[in-house]
Short mmCIF file of C-alpha atoms in Angstrom, two decimals:
data_model
loop_
_atom_site.label_atom_id
_atom_site.label_comp_id
_atom_site.label_asym_id
_atom_site.label_seq_id
_atom_site.Cartn_x
_atom_site.Cartn_y
_atom_site.Cartn_z
CA MET A 335 -22.64 -30.74 -12.64
CA THR A 336 -26.30 -31.52 -11.98
CA THR A 337 -28.27 -31.85 -15.22
CA ARG A 338 -31.92 -32.58 -15.84
CA ASP A 339 -33.16 -36.00 -16.93
CA PRO A 340 -33.37 -36.03 -20.75
CA ASP A 341 -36.59 -38.07 -20.49
CA ASP A 342 -38.17 -35.44 -18.22
CA LYS A 343 -40.71 -33.64 -20.41
CA SER A 344 -41.77 -31.15 -17.72
CA TRP A 345 -38.95 -28.71 -18.72
CA PRO A 346 -38.70 -27.56 -22.32
CA ALA A 347 -35.38 -27.87 -24.12
CA ASP A 348 -34.97 -24.12 -24.23
CA ASP A 349 -35.68 -23.65 -20.51
CA PRO A 350 -33.62 -20.65 -19.24
CA ILE A 351 -32.70 -22.42 -15.99
CA SER A 352 -31.23 -25.34 -17.90
CA ARG A 353 -29.28 -23.05 -20.18
CA ALA A 354 -27.99 -21.02 -17.20
CA ALA A 355 -26.90 -24.20 -15.42
CA ALA A 356 -25.00 -25.31 -18.51
CA LEU A 357 -23.29 -21.92 -18.82
CA ALA A 358 -22.32 -21.83 -15.12
CA ALA A 359 -19.42 -24.22 -15.80
CA SER A 360 -17.68 -21.53 -17.84
CA LEU A 361 -17.80 -18.84 -15.15
CA PRO A 362 -14.82 -17.84 -13.00
CA ALA A 363 -15.10 -18.96 -9.39
CA ASP A 364 -15.62 -15.47 -7.97
CA GLN A 365 -18.41 -14.67 -10.43
CA ALA A 366 -20.08 -17.99 -9.69
CA ALA A 367 -19.98 -17.22 -5.96
CA ARG A 368 -21.50 -13.75 -6.50
CA LEU A 369 -24.28 -15.15 -8.68
CA LEU A 370 -24.98 -17.81 -6.07
CA ALA A 371 -25.26 -15.15 -3.37
CA ASP A 372 -27.70 -13.16 -5.52
CA LEU A 373 -29.66 -16.30 -6.25
CA SER A 374 -29.82 -17.31 -2.58
CA ALA A 375 -31.04 -13.83 -1.65
CA GLY A 376 -34.08 -14.18 -3.92
CA MET A 377 -37.26 -16.00 -3.07
CA ALA A 378 -36.88 -18.16 -6.17
CA ALA A 379 -33.90 -19.91 -4.61
CA LYS A 380 -36.23 -21.84 -2.34
CA GLY A 381 -37.95 -23.57 -5.18
CA GLU A 382 -36.96 -26.73 -6.99
CA ARG A 383 -37.01 -24.79 -10.23
CA THR A 384 -33.63 -23.14 -9.58
CA ALA A 385 -32.01 -26.13 -7.86
CA PRO A 386 -29.95 -27.17 -10.94
CA LEU A 387 -28.60 -23.65 -11.39
CA ARG A 388 -27.73 -23.35 -7.70
CA GLN A 389 -25.94 -26.70 -7.73
CA ALA A 390 -24.01 -25.78 -10.88
CA LEU A 391 -22.86 -22.52 -9.34
CA ILE A 392 -21.74 -24.29 -6.13
CA GLU A 393 -19.73 -26.82 -8.09
CA GLN A 394 -18.08 -24.15 -10.24
CA ALA A 395 -17.23 -21.91 -7.26
CA ASN A 396 -15.74 -24.84 -5.31
CA ARG A 397 -13.89 -26.35 -8.27
CA GLN A 398 -11.04 -23.87 -8.04
CA ARG A 399 -10.57 -24.47 -4.32
CA PRO A 400 -9.64 -28.16 -4.21
CA GLN A 401 -7.50 -27.90 -1.02
CA ARG A 402 -10.52 -27.80 1.27
CA ALA A 403 -8.94 -29.55 4.23
CA ARG A 404 -6.11 -27.00 4.13
CA ARG A 405 -8.69 -24.21 4.07
CA LEU A 406 -10.34 -25.75 7.13
CA PHE A 407 -7.02 -25.79 8.98
CA THR A 408 -5.95 -22.28 8.01
CA SER A 409 -9.34 -20.89 9.08
CA LEU A 410 -8.05 -21.36 12.63
CA VAL A 411 -5.76 -18.36 12.08
CA HIS A 412 -7.75 -16.53 9.41
CA PRO A 413 -7.55 -13.03 11.01
CA LEU A 414 -3.76 -13.41 11.13
CA LEU A 415 -3.23 -14.52 7.52
CA THR A 416 -1.29 -12.10 5.32
CA ASP A 417 -1.03 -11.98 1.54
CA ASP A 418 2.03 -13.38 -0.16
CA PRO A 419 4.49 -10.74 -1.45
CA GLU A 420 4.25 -10.00 -5.17
CA ASP A 421 7.58 -8.31 -5.86
CA ILE A 422 9.88 -8.37 -2.84
CA ASP A 423 9.54 -9.70 0.69
CA SER A 424 9.66 -7.36 3.65
CA PRO A 425 12.83 -7.86 5.71
CA LEU A 426 10.75 -7.64 8.91
CA PRO A 427 8.23 -10.43 9.57
CA MET A 428 4.88 -9.65 11.17
CA PRO A 429 4.84 -11.26 14.63
CA LEU A 430 2.02 -13.75 15.20
CA CYS A 431 1.00 -13.49 11.53
CA PHE A 432 1.36 -16.09 8.81
CA ARG A 433 1.57 -15.84 5.05
CA ARG A 434 -0.91 -17.98 3.18
CA ALA A 435 1.83 -19.85 1.35
CA ASP A 436 3.64 -20.56 4.64
CA MET A 437 0.49 -22.00 6.17
CA GLY A 438 0.04 -24.13 3.06
CA GLY A 439 3.55 -25.51 3.49
CA ILE A 440 3.09 -26.15 7.22
CA TRP A 441 -0.25 -27.86 6.61
CA GLY A 442 1.27 -30.05 3.93
CA ALA A 443 4.11 -31.09 6.23
CA LEU A 444 1.70 -31.82 9.10
CA ALA A 445 -0.68 -33.76 6.85
CA ARG A 446 2.20 -35.85 5.49
CA SER A 447 4.26 -36.51 8.61
CA ALA A 448 2.05 -35.94 11.66
CA PHE A 449 -1.54 -37.05 11.05
CA PRO A 450 -2.10 -38.35 7.49
CA ASP A 451 -5.22 -40.32 8.47
CA LEU A 452 -6.82 -37.34 10.20
CA ALA A 453 -5.97 -35.11 7.23
CA ARG A 454 -7.61 -37.63 4.92
CA ASP A 455 -10.75 -37.69 7.09
CA ALA A 456 -10.84 -33.89 7.06
CA ALA A 457 -10.56 -33.86 3.26
CA ASN A 458 -13.38 -36.39 2.88
CA LEU A 459 -15.60 -34.46 5.27
CA MET A 460 -15.04 -31.16 3.49
CA ASP A 461 -15.68 -32.75 0.08
CA SER A 462 -19.00 -34.14 1.28
CA LEU A 463 -20.04 -30.81 2.83
CA CYS A 464 -18.99 -28.84 -0.25
CA ALA A 465 -21.30 -30.91 -2.42
CA GLU A 466 -24.17 -28.70 -1.26
CA CYS A 467 -22.57 -25.41 -0.17
CA LEU A 468 -19.52 -23.22 -0.66
CA VAL A 469 -16.23 -23.93 1.10
CA ASP A 470 -16.54 -20.95 3.44
CA GLU A 471 -20.06 -22.00 4.38
CA ALA A 472 -19.00 -25.60 4.94
CA ILE A 473 -16.32 -24.50 7.42
CA GLU A 474 -19.03 -23.11 9.71
CA ARG A 475 -20.98 -26.39 9.89
CA PRO A 476 -20.90 -28.10 13.32
CA GLU A 477 -19.18 -31.22 12.01
CA ALA A 478 -16.52 -29.09 10.30
CA ARG A 479 -15.93 -27.13 13.50
CA ALA A 480 -15.45 -30.38 15.42
CA MET A 481 -12.97 -31.64 12.82
CA ARG A 482 -11.12 -28.31 12.89
CA ASP A 483 -10.66 -28.59 16.65
CA ARG A 484 -9.27 -32.09 16.24
CA LEU A 485 -6.79 -30.74 13.70
CA ARG A 486 -5.84 -27.95 16.07
CA LEU A 487 -5.09 -30.31 18.96
CA ALA A 488 -3.15 -32.71 16.73
CA ALA A 489 -1.07 -29.84 15.31
CA ILE A 490 -0.28 -28.51 18.79
CA ALA A 491 0.84 -31.94 19.95
CA LYS A 492 3.08 -32.44 16.91
CA LEU A 493 4.62 -28.96 17.01
CA ASN A 494 5.31 -29.24 20.76
CA GLN A 495 7.01 -32.56 20.09
CA LEU A 496 9.15 -30.93 17.40
CA ALA A 497 10.15 -28.08 19.71
CA ALA A 498 11.96 -30.54 21.98
CA ASP A 499 14.56 -31.34 19.29
CA ARG A 500 16.06 -28.60 17.13
CA SER A 501 17.28 -30.97 14.40
CA THR A 502 13.79 -32.45 14.06
CA SER A 503 12.28 -28.98 13.91
CA GLU A 504 14.70 -27.94 11.17
CA ALA A 505 13.90 -31.08 9.19
CA PHE A 506 10.19 -30.30 9.48
CA CYS A 507 10.80 -26.73 8.27
CA THR A 508 12.77 -28.07 5.30
CA LEU A 509 9.85 -30.32 4.38
CA ALA A 510 7.38 -27.43 4.77
CA ASN A 511 9.52 -25.22 2.52
CA MET A 512 9.73 -27.93 -0.13
CA ILE A 513 5.96 -28.38 -0.11
CA ARG A 514 5.44 -24.61 -0.24
CA GLU A 515 7.71 -24.30 -3.26
CA LYS A 516 6.02 -27.22 -5.01
CA GLN A 517 2.55 -25.78 -4.43
CA TYR A 518 3.26 -22.12 -5.18
CA GLY A 519 6.23 -22.30 -7.56
CA LEU A 520 7.83 -19.01 -8.56
CA ARG A 521 5.64 -17.07 -6.13
CA THR A 522 7.93 -18.26 -3.33
CA ARG A 523 11.12 -16.80 -4.84
CA HIS A 524 10.60 -13.54 -2.92
CA MET A 525 9.66 -15.24 0.37
CA SER A 526 11.90 -15.90 3.32
CA PRO A 527 11.94 -19.57 4.35
CA ILE A 528 9.70 -21.05 7.01
CA GLY A 529 11.67 -21.19 10.23
CA ILE A 530 11.44 -22.43 13.81
CA GLN A 531 10.00 -19.10 14.96
CA HIS A 532 7.02 -19.62 12.64
CA LEU A 533 6.31 -22.91 14.40
CA ALA A 534 6.63 -21.33 17.86
CA ASP A 535 4.22 -18.54 16.92
CA LEU A 536 1.78 -21.08 15.47
CA VAL A 537 1.79 -23.13 18.68
CA GLU A 538 1.09 -20.02 20.75
CA VAL A 539 -1.74 -18.94 18.46
CA LEU A 540 -3.35 -22.38 18.15
CA THR A 541 -3.18 -23.07 21.89
CA ALA A 542 -5.19 -19.97 22.75
CA GLN A 543 -7.36 -19.98 19.61
CA PRO A 544 -10.66 -20.89 21.34
CA LEU A 545 -10.19 -17.88 23.63
CA TRP A 546 -8.98 -15.16 21.24
CA ALA A 547 -11.07 -16.06 18.18
CA PRO A 548 -14.41 -14.81 19.61
CA ALA A 549 -12.74 -11.65 20.92
CA VAL A 550 -11.15 -10.90 17.54
CA ALA A 551 -14.43 -11.53 15.72
CA THR A 552 -16.28 -9.14 18.03
CA LEU A 553 -13.59 -6.48 17.77
CA LEU A 554 -13.50 -6.63 13.97
CA ARG A 555 -17.28 -6.41 13.84
CA VAL A 556 -17.40 -3.20 15.91
CA THR A 557 -14.35 -1.62 14.19
CA PRO A 558 -15.18 -0.71 10.60
CA PRO A 559 -12.54 0.66 8.26
CA HIS A 560 -11.64 4.31 8.95
CA ALA A 561 -13.28 4.16 12.39
CA ASP A 562 -12.66 6.93 14.90
CA PRO A 563 -9.17 6.23 16.33
CA LEU A 564 -9.95 7.38 19.87
CA ALA A 565 -13.15 5.36 20.28
CA SER A 566 -11.64 2.32 18.55
CA GLY A 567 -8.51 2.63 20.67
CA GLU A 568 -10.49 2.65 23.89
CA ALA A 569 -12.47 -0.41 22.73
CA LEU A 570 -9.20 -2.16 21.83
CA ILE A 571 -7.73 -1.42 25.26
CA ARG A 572 -10.77 -2.88 27.02
CA ALA A 573 -10.88 -5.96 24.79
CA THR A 574 -7.15 -6.61 25.21
CA SER A 575 -7.40 -6.28 29.00
CA ASP A 576 -10.35 -8.67 29.14
CA LEU A 577 -8.58 -11.22 26.95
CA SER A 578 -5.42 -11.00 29.08
CA GLN A 579 -7.42 -11.82 32.19
CA THR A 580 -9.16 -14.71 30.43
CA LEU A 581 -5.81 -16.13 29.28
CA LEU A 582 -4.36 -15.92 32.79
CA ALA A 583 -7.42 -17.65 34.19
CA ASN A 584 -6.73 -20.53 31.77
CA ASN A 585 -3.03 -20.74 32.69
CA LEU A 586 -1.93 -19.21 29.38
CA PRO A 587 0.48 -16.29 28.90
CA SER A 588 -1.30 -12.95 28.93
CA GLY A 589 1.02 -11.69 26.19
CA THR A 590 -0.95 -13.73 23.67
CA ALA A 591 -3.55 -10.96 23.91
CA ASP A 592 -1.26 -9.08 21.49
CA ILE A 593 -3.21 -10.99 18.83
CA LEU A 594 -6.06 -8.48 19.16
CA PRO A 595 -4.20 -5.31 18.07
CA ILE A 596 -2.16 -7.27 15.52
CA ALA A 597 -5.34 -8.70 13.96
CA LEU A 598 -6.81 -5.19 13.93
CA ILE A 599 -3.76 -3.97 12.02
CA ASN A 600 -3.87 -6.90 9.62
CA ARG A 601 -7.59 -6.83 8.86
CA ARG A 602 -8.62 -3.20 9.34
CA GLY A 603 -5.42 -1.17 9.07
CA ALA A 604 -6.55 0.56 12.28
CA PHE A 605 -3.19 2.13 13.08
CA GLY A 606 -4.80 5.07 14.84
CA ALA A 607 -6.56 2.79 17.32
CA VAL A 608 -3.38 0.80 17.93
CA ALA A 609 -1.45 4.05 18.45
CA VAL A 610 -3.93 5.07 21.16
CA MET A 611 -3.39 1.72 22.91
CA LEU A 612 0.41 1.94 22.63
CA ALA A 613 0.48 5.51 23.92
CA GLN A 614 -1.63 4.61 26.94
CA ARG A 615 0.06 1.33 27.84
CA GLY A 616 3.57 2.36 26.79
CA ALA A 617 5.08 1.25 23.49
CA GLY A 618 7.98 -0.43 25.29
CA LYS A 619 5.61 -2.75 27.19
CA VAL A 620 3.94 -4.28 24.13
CA LEU A 621 6.93 -4.81 21.88
CA ARG A 622 5.30 -7.32 19.55
CA VAL A 623 2.56 -4.86 18.67
CA GLY A 624 5.19 -2.20 18.01
CA GLU A 625 7.11 -4.67 15.87
CA ALA A 626 3.93 -5.35 13.90
CA VAL A 627 3.51 -1.63 13.18
CA VAL A 628 7.15 -1.30 12.10
CA ALA A 629 6.94 -4.46 9.96
CA THR A 630 3.83 -3.13 8.22
CA LEU A 631 5.58 0.19 7.56
CA SER A 632 8.60 -1.63 6.16
CA ALA A 633 6.35 -3.70 3.88
CA HIS A 634 4.65 -0.57 2.52
CA PHE A 635 8.05 1.02 1.97
CA GLN A 636 9.00 -1.96 -0.16
CA ILE A 637 5.73 -1.86 -2.09
CA HIS A 638 6.04 1.87 -2.70
CA VAL A 639 9.55 1.78 -4.11
CA ALA A 640 8.75 -1.31 -6.20
CA VAL A 641 5.75 0.39 -7.83
CA MET A 642 7.79 3.57 -8.39
CA THR A 643 10.53 1.59 -10.08
CA GLN A 644 8.00 0.13 -12.54
CA GLY A 645 7.50 3.56 -14.08
CA ALA A 646 10.92 5.08 -13.34
CA THR A 647 13.20 2.19 -14.23
CA ASN A 648 16.86 3.14 -14.29
CA THR A 649 18.33 3.25 -17.80
CA ARG A 650 21.48 4.41 -19.53
CA HIS A 651 19.42 6.58 -21.87
CA GLU A 652 18.71 9.85 -20.09
CA ASP A 653 16.14 10.85 -22.73
CA PHE A 654 14.01 7.78 -22.06
CA PRO A 655 10.74 9.16 -20.62
CA ILE A 656 9.08 8.15 -17.37
CA THR A 657 5.76 6.43 -17.98
CA LEU A 658 3.26 6.01 -15.15
CA SER A 659 0.02 4.20 -15.97
CA ASP A 660 -3.22 5.10 -14.21
CA ASP A 661 -2.95 1.87 -12.23
CA VAL A 662 0.57 2.76 -11.03
CA LYS A 663 -0.56 6.24 -10.01
CA TYR A 664 -3.54 4.80 -8.14
CA ARG A 665 -1.38 2.28 -6.29
CA LEU A 666 1.22 4.91 -5.40
CA ALA A 667 -1.40 7.30 -4.05
CA ASN A 668 -3.16 4.63 -1.99
CA ASN A 669 0.08 3.22 -0.62
CA LEU A 670 1.37 6.67 0.33
CA ASN A 671 -1.88 7.34 2.20
CA MET A 672 -1.27 4.13 4.14
CA ILE A 673 2.32 5.15 4.88
CA ASP A 674 0.94 8.47 6.14
CA GLU A 675 -1.35 6.67 8.61
CA ILE A 676 1.40 4.35 9.83
CA VAL A 677 3.97 7.15 10.28
CA ALA A 678 1.37 9.15 12.20
CA ALA A 679 0.82 6.13 14.46
CA VAL A 680 4.58 5.77 14.97
CA ARG A 681 4.85 9.40 16.04
CA GLU A 682 1.77 9.38 18.28
CA SER A 683 2.73 6.15 20.06
CA GLY A 684 6.39 7.06 20.49
CA LEU A 685 7.72 3.92 18.82
CA ALA A 686 10.84 5.75 17.64
CA ASP A 687 11.77 6.35 21.29
CA VAL A 688 11.79 2.64 22.16
CA PRO A 689 15.43 1.41 22.12
CA ARG A 690 14.53 -1.97 20.68
CA LEU A 691 12.28 -0.60 17.94
CA PHE A 692 14.28 2.41 16.73
CA PRO A 693 16.98 0.27 15.02
CA MET A 694 14.21 -1.54 13.15
CA LEU A 695 12.70 1.76 12.01
CA ARG A 696 16.13 3.06 11.04
CA ASP A 697 16.98 -0.04 9.02
CA ALA A 698 13.61 0.04 7.24
CA THR A 699 14.18 3.69 6.31
CA ASN A 700 17.77 3.03 5.18
CA ASN A 701 16.55 0.21 2.94
CA LEU A 702 13.96 2.56 1.47
CA MET A 703 16.57 5.24 0.79
CA ALA A 704 18.92 2.71 -0.85
CA GLU A 705 16.17 1.50 -3.20
CA LEU A 706 15.09 5.05 -4.04
CA VAL A 707 18.63 6.07 -4.94
CA ARG A 708 18.96 3.18 -7.38
CA SER A 709 16.24 4.42 -9.69
CA PRO A 710 13.35 6.76 -8.75
CA LEU A 711 15.43 9.63 -7.34
CA GLN A 712 17.96 9.66 -10.14
CA ARG A 713 15.43 9.20 -12.94
CA SER A 714 13.04 11.84 -11.61
CA SER A 715 15.89 14.33 -11.20
CA LEU A 716 17.14 13.77 -14.75
CA ARG A 717 13.69 14.05 -16.32
CA LEU A 718 12.91 17.17 -14.28
CA SER A 719 16.11 18.78 -15.57
CA ALA A 720 15.05 17.95 -19.12
CA ALA A 721 11.70 19.65 -18.53
CA LEU A 722 13.31 22.67 -16.82
CA PHE A 723 15.79 23.50 -19.53
CA ASN A 724 13.71 22.60 -22.60
CA ARG A 725 12.42 26.03 -23.58
CA SER A 726 11.05 25.07 -26.99
CA GLN A 727 8.29 22.72 -25.84
CA VAL A 728 6.95 20.63 -22.98
CA THR A 729 8.61 17.23 -22.61
CA SER A 730 6.33 14.26 -23.21
CA ASP A 731 6.53 12.96 -19.65
CA THR A 732 6.20 16.26 -17.76
CA THR A 733 2.89 15.27 -16.16
CA ASP A 734 4.22 11.90 -14.96
CA VAL A 735 7.44 13.51 -13.71
CA MET A 736 5.43 16.04 -11.71
CA PHE A 737 3.32 13.27 -10.16
CA LEU A 738 6.39 11.23 -9.22
CA ILE A 739 8.12 14.26 -7.71
CA SER A 740 5.02 15.19 -5.71
CA GLN A 741 4.96 11.65 -4.30
CA LEU A 742 8.62 11.84 -3.27
CA VAL A 743 8.17 15.30 -1.76
CA ARG A 744 5.22 14.11 0.29
CA LEU A 745 7.15 11.03 1.42
CA ARG A 746 9.97 13.29 2.61
CA ALA A 747 7.50 15.53 4.44
CA LEU A 748 6.02 12.50 6.21
CA LEU A 749 9.36 11.09 7.35
CA ARG A 750 11.12 14.33 8.22
CA PRO A 751 9.47 14.90 11.65
CA THR A 752 10.32 11.36 12.79
CA GLY A 753 14.07 11.97 12.96
CA LEU A 754 14.71 8.92 10.78
CA PRO A 755 17.62 9.07 8.28
CA ILE A 756 16.36 10.52 4.99
CA ILE A 757 19.66 11.91 3.74
CA ALA A 758 19.06 10.67 0.20
CA LEU A 759 15.71 12.46 -0.04
CA ASN A 760 17.23 15.65 1.38
CA LYS A 761 20.05 15.63 -1.16
CA TRP A 762 17.61 14.92 -3.97
CA ARG A 763 15.41 17.86 -2.95
CA ASP A 764 18.37 20.23 -2.56
CA GLN A 765 19.60 19.30 -6.05
CA ILE A 766 16.17 19.90 -7.58
CA VAL A 767 15.85 23.28 -5.83
CA ALA A 768 19.27 24.25 -7.20
CA ASP A 769 18.23 23.11 -10.70
CA ILE A 770 15.05 25.20 -10.51
CA GLU A 771 17.01 28.29 -9.46
CA PHE A 772 19.51 27.81 -12.28
CA ALA A 773 16.70 27.25 -14.80
CA VAL A 774 15.06 30.53 -13.72
CA GLN A 775 18.36 32.37 -14.09
CA LYS A 776 18.80 31.01 -17.63
CA ALA A 777 15.18 31.72 -18.55
CA THR A 778 15.47 35.37 -17.47
CA ARG A 779 18.74 36.03 -19.32
CA LEU A 780 18.00 37.57 -22.73
CA GLU A 781 20.40 37.31 -25.65
CA ASP A 782 20.17 38.44 -29.26
CA GLY A 783 18.40 36.12 -31.67
CA GLU A 784 16.50 34.10 -29.09
CA GLU A 785 12.76 33.42 -28.86
CA PRO A 786 10.24 36.25 -28.34
CA LEU A 787 9.50 37.51 -24.83
CA PRO A 788 6.00 35.91 -24.62
CA ASP A 789 7.58 32.52 -25.32
CA ARG A 790 10.09 33.16 -22.54
CA PHE A 791 7.22 33.95 -20.14
CA ARG A 792 5.48 30.70 -21.08
CA HIS A 793 8.69 28.88 -20.21
CA LEU A 794 8.64 30.57 -16.80
CA GLU A 795 5.10 29.25 -16.40
CA ARG A 796 6.35 25.72 -17.09
CA ILE A 797 9.11 26.14 -14.52
CA GLU A 798 6.54 27.41 -12.01
CA ARG A 799 4.37 24.37 -12.67
CA LEU A 800 7.32 22.07 -12.00
CA ALA A 801 8.24 24.01 -8.86
CA GLU A 802 4.63 23.66 -7.74
CA ALA A 803 5.08 19.89 -7.73
CA MET A 804 7.84 20.50 -5.17
CA GLY A 805 5.51 22.65 -3.10
CA ASN A 806 7.51 25.77 -4.03
CA THR A 807 7.20 28.83 -6.25
CA ILE A 808 9.77 30.67 -8.34
CA VAL A 809 8.46 34.13 -7.43
CA PRO A 810 11.11 34.71 -4.71
CA ILE A 811 13.83 33.78 -7.24
CA LEU A 812 12.79 36.41 -9.78
CA GLN A 813 15.00 39.46 -9.34
CA PRO A 814 13.01 42.75 -9.14
CA THR A 815 16.01 44.78 -10.34
CA SER A 816 16.67 42.57 -13.37
CA ARG A 817 15.83 44.50 -16.54
CA HIS A 818 15.44 41.26 -18.50
CA THR A 819 12.93 39.88 -16.02
CA GLN A 820 11.02 43.15 -16.11
CA LEU A 821 10.76 42.95 -19.89
CA ILE A 822 9.49 39.35 -19.76
CA ILE A 823 6.79 40.19 -17.20
CA THR A 824 5.85 43.37 -19.08
CA SER A 825 5.36 41.35 -22.27
CA ARG A 826 2.69 39.28 -20.51
CA LEU A 827 1.01 42.36 -19.08
CA ASP A 828 0.86 43.82 -22.60
CA GLU A 829 -1.04 40.82 -23.93
CA PRO A 830 -4.79 41.47 -24.11
CA GLY A 831 -5.81 38.14 -22.66
CA PRO A 832 -6.96 37.81 -19.04
CA LEU A 833 -4.47 36.98 -16.29
CA ASP A 834 -5.32 33.79 -14.45
CA GLY A 835 -3.70 30.69 -13.06
CA LEU A 836 0.07 30.57 -13.15
CA ALA A 837 0.30 33.84 -15.15
CA LEU A 838 -1.62 35.71 -12.47
CA ARG A 839 0.50 34.19 -9.73
CA LEU A 840 3.79 35.07 -11.42
CA CYS A 841 2.81 38.59 -12.46
CA SER A 842 1.17 39.58 -9.17
CA GLY A 843 3.98 38.04 -7.11
CA TYR A 844 6.68 39.73 -9.15
CA VAL A 845 4.92 43.12 -9.18
CA ASN A 846 4.55 42.97 -5.38
CA THR A 847 8.28 42.31 -5.14
CA VAL A 848 9.00 45.27 -7.43
CA ARG A 849 6.77 47.55 -5.36
CA ALA A 850 8.55 46.44 -2.19
CA GLU A 851 11.87 47.25 -3.84
CA ILE A 852 10.62 50.68 -4.91
CA ALA A 853 9.49 51.43 -1.35
CA LYS A 854 13.01 50.82 -0.04
CA VAL A 855 14.33 53.97 -1.79
CA ARG A 856 12.91 57.28 -0.57
CA TYR A 857 14.36 59.97 -2.85
CA TRP A 858 15.01 58.09 -6.12
CA ARG A 859 12.97 55.57 -8.07
CA ASN A 860 13.92 53.37 -11.01
CA PRO A 861 11.73 54.56 -13.91
CA ASP A 862 11.50 51.08 -15.43
CA MET A 863 10.29 49.58 -12.17
CA VAL A 864 7.80 52.43 -11.70
CA ALA A 865 6.49 51.93 -15.24
CA LEU A 866 6.05 48.21 -14.60
CA ALA A 867 4.18 48.89 -11.36
CA GLU A 868 1.88 51.38 -13.05
CA LYS A 869 1.17 48.96 -15.91
CA ALA A 870 0.32 46.26 -13.38
CA THR A 871 -2.04 48.67 -11.63
CA SER A 872 -3.79 49.32 -14.92
CA ARG A 873 -4.31 45.55 -15.24
CA GLY A 874 -5.88 45.39 -11.80
CA LEU A 875 -2.88 43.95 -9.98
#
């Protein structure tokens, strides 16, 4: 860290800049970077007065990123980098994309076995540049760009050499996996190993990198998150066509232009724009882009069921409540919104009709169903039954159960139009509907010595609230000719309080059913039903 000369009397000992520079060493790297950005945006940053603070912030922000040569190398494929899985790896890899840990392992193997001297020069260069600026800023310096291109060419030469001998390629992959595990430890336990296909994709991407990188940067700049799908799709089609022609002019395969839509998926989540492109060009003609969409859907399936299982863990104790934290609810809602966008793209682009892609979609859905059956479906069904048949009070986890059920119902509604196998969700829903009907029948059966009628009506309100989470209502289940049901509804109409919310819905719906039943008979009317209808009229129903 840069400190002032103790013999320099121009700054007092309690100078705020000196104190701030001393405190900068205790800041996390991200906070140091944000403070540095704020400092650089101010006019004071140009003066020598703040130079010690600026230098201290740079050192602290860079201290937690010691692998600067690796960062320089991976910046070649930055738009195609994906985050490492936290819980479970997706069974479908993203074509032409690379996990950060995989690129770390490949870089380590290249730096050790292919060009150790060049890797050392790159590390020294980045260390010298990072003495006065952040790592991401140093990468954009002209000398860093020149070094990055040297690394790119050396990597292409080495990987092409490996491709000529399968045993050598496998040995390189083994080394890369060992380095990845050493660097990332337990984080790699969920990851599939680095394979020969990773190396082939990397060669394709690196070879055309000078051509696709500017196109990707331009496309990402003009495609903000949640951009209009039609306009973004048309821009994507034009950019992909232009890049294909440029690649052909440079004797490179035009299929490498698939990087554009894949990068748009990876960085912007622009599934609507990609769906427009696939629908126009034909999903069967750009299989890698379709595979990227399916792989992303599969990954979100895995994330969704993993987060659900956190709150609905399977247990032998049926009375153990479901507990969903606010963070779990937020993640479930956001992830389901993303699944909604991807499924809509699958339907609009016709991916399910492509013979090569449908088995991948089917397998991803089957894996989702298998994971749901293991815990969330069973646990939610059991806890819903506890809430349905507990007439004395509301169960402690009713709110969380309703949220979980609403998520599963929405997931079923999203997948149902696709024709994908959702047998487990269908059976789960049918069982819950049957439980709700049985609970209504029990709640409307009066026996001597049981709770008062108003309490029975409040239990019907709880059942209605649970049915609402399913997107249903119990009004059609209530029998208009049932004397017990009539007494329960009448007890609520006799209460002086106003009718609103669920009470209004139940009473008005049931009274309308009773009136329809009365209208069926021309010459005789049930006096109890007529009395109920008249009482409802007096209450404004």
